[in-house]
mmCIF file of C-alpha atoms in Angstrom:
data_model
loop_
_atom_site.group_PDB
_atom_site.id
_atom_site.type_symbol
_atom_site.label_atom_id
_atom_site.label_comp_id
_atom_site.label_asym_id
_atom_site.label_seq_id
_atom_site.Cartn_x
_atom_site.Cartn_y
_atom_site.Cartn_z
ATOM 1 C CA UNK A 1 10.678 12.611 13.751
ATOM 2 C CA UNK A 2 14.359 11.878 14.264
ATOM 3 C CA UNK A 3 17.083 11.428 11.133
ATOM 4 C CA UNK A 4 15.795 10.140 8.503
ATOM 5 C CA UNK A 5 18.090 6.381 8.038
ATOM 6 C CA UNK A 6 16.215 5.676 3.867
ATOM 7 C CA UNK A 7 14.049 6.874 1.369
ATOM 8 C CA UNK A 8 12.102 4.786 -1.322
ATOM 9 C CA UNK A 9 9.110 4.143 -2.878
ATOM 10 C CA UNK A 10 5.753 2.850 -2.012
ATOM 11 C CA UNK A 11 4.433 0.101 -3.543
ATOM 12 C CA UNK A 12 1.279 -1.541 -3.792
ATOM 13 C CA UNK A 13 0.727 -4.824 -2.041
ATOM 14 C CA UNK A 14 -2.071 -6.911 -3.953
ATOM 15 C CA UNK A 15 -3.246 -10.191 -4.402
ATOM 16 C CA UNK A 16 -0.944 -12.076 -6.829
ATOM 17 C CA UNK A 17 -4.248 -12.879 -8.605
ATOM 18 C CA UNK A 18 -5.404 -8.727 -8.756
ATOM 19 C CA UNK A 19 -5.777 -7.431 -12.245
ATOM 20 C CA UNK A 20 -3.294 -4.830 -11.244
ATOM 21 C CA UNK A 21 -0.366 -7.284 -11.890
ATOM 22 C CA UNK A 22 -0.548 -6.920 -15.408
ATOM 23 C CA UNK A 23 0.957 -3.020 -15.050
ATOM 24 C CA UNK A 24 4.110 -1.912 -14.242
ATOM 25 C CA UNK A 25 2.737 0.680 -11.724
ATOM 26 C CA UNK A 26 0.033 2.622 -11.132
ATOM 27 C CA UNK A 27 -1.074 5.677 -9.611
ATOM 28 C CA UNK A 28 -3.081 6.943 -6.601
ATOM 29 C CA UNK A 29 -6.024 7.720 -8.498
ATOM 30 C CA UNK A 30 -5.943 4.005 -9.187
ATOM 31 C CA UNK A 31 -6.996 3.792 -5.618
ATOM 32 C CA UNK A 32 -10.245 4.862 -6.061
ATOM 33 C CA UNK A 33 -11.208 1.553 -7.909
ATOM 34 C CA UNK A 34 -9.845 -0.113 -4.778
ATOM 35 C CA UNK A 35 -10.438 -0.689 -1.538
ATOM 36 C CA UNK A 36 -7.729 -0.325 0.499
ATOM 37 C CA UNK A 37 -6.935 -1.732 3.880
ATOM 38 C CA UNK A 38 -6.681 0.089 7.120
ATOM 39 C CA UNK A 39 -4.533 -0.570 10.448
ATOM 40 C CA UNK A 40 -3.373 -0.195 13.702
ATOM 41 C CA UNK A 41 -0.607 2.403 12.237
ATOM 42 C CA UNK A 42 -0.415 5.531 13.895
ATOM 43 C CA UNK A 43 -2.245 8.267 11.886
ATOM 44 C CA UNK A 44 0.230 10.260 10.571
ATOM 45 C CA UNK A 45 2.165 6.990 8.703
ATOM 46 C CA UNK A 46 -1.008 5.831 7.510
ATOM 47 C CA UNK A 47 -2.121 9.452 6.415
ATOM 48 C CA UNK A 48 1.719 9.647 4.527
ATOM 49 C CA UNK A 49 0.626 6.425 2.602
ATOM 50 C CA UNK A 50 -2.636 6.445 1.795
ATOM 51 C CA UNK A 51 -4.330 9.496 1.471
ATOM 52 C CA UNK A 52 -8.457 9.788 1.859
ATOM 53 C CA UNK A 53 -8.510 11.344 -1.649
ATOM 54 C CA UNK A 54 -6.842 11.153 -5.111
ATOM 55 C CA UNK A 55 -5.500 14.427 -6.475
ATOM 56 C CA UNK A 56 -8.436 14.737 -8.580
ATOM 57 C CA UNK A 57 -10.840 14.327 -5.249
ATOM 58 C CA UNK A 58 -11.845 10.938 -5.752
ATOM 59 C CA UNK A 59 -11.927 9.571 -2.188
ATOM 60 C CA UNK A 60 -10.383 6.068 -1.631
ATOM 61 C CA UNK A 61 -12.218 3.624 -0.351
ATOM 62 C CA UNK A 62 -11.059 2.416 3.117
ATOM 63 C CA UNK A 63 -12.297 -1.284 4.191
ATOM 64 C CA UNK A 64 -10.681 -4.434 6.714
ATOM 65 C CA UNK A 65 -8.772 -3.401 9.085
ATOM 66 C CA UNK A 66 -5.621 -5.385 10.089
ATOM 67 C CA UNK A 67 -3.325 -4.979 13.762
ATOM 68 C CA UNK A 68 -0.822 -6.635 12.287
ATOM 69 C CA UNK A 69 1.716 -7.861 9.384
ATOM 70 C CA UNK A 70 0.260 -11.718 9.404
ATOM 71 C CA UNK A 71 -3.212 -10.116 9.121
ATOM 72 C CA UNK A 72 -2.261 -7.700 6.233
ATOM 73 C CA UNK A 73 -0.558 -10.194 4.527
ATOM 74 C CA UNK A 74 -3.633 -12.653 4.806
ATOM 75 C CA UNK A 75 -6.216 -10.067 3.738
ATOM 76 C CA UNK A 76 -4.638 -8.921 0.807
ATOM 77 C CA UNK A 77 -3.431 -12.481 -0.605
ATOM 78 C CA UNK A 78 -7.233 -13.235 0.183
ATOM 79 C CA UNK A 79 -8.217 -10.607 -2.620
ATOM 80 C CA UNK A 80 -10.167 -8.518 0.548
ATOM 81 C CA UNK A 81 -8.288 -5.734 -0.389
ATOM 82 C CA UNK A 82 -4.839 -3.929 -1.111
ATOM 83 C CA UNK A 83 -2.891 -1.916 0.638
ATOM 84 C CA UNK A 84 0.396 0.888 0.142
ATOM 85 C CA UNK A 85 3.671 -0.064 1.721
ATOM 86 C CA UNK A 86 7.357 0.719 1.994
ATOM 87 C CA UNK A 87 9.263 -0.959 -1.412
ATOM 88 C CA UNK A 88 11.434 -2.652 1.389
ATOM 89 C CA UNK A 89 8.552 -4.918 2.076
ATOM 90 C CA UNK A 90 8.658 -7.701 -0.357
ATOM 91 C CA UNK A 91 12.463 -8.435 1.212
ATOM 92 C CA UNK A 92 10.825 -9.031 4.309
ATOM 93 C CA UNK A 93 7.235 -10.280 3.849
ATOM 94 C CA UNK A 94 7.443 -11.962 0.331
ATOM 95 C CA UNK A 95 5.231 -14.563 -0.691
ATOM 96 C CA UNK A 96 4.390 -16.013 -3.913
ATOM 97 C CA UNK A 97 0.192 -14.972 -3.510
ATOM 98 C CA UNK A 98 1.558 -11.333 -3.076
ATOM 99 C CA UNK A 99 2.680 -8.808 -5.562
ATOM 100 C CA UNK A 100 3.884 -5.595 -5.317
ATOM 101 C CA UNK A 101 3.205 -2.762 -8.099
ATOM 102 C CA UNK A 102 5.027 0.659 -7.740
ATOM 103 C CA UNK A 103 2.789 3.932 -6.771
ATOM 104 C CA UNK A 104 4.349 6.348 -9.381
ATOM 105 C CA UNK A 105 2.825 9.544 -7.685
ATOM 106 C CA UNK A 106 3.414 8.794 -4.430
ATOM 107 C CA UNK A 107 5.923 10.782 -2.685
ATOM 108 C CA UNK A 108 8.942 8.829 -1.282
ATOM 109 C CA UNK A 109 9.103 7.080 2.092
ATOM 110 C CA UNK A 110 11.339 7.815 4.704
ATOM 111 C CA UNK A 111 12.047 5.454 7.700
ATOM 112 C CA UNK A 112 14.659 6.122 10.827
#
């Protein structure tokens, strides 16, 4: 990996309708309760956000898979599932069916 250009949280993208909206974050074990979608990410950035375990060794449930943003943003606004991101996200992919919830435990994101 090359410089490192920011560094921020990761958030939680769910359905603007998920129960989770009521909190002001959550945490990874959280995760465990969910089922989170997959991608066409290479392994490594999807291994950096969402881990196959909790810290306690609860695994995290993996389901739809999505190649691209459209898709992502479709499944999760759907209620399918939810799905760790970058905090920069909601500038770019906002929508009113979307919400974003802070990952307190997760360590911080870095992008070039």
């Amino acid at each position: 990996m090359g410089s490192v250009a920011y560094t921020e949280p990761v958030v939680l993208c769910v359905s603007s309708a998920h129960p989770l909206v009521k909190r002001d974050s959550i945490s990874y074990e959280d995760l465990a309760d969910e089922t989170v979608l997959t991608g066409a990410a290479p392994d490594y950035w999807r291994e950096a956000l969402i881990p196959a375990h909790t810290s306690s060794g609860r695994p995290i449930p993996q389901g739809p898979t999505a190649v691209d943003g459209t898709r992502l943003l479709a499944i999760v606004a759907g209620g399918e599932a939810v799905c760790p991101v970058h905090a920069h996200a909601p500038r770019y992919y906002g929508r009113p069916d979307i919400a974003h919830i802070l990952i307190h435990d997760a360590p911080p994101a870095a992008g070039p």
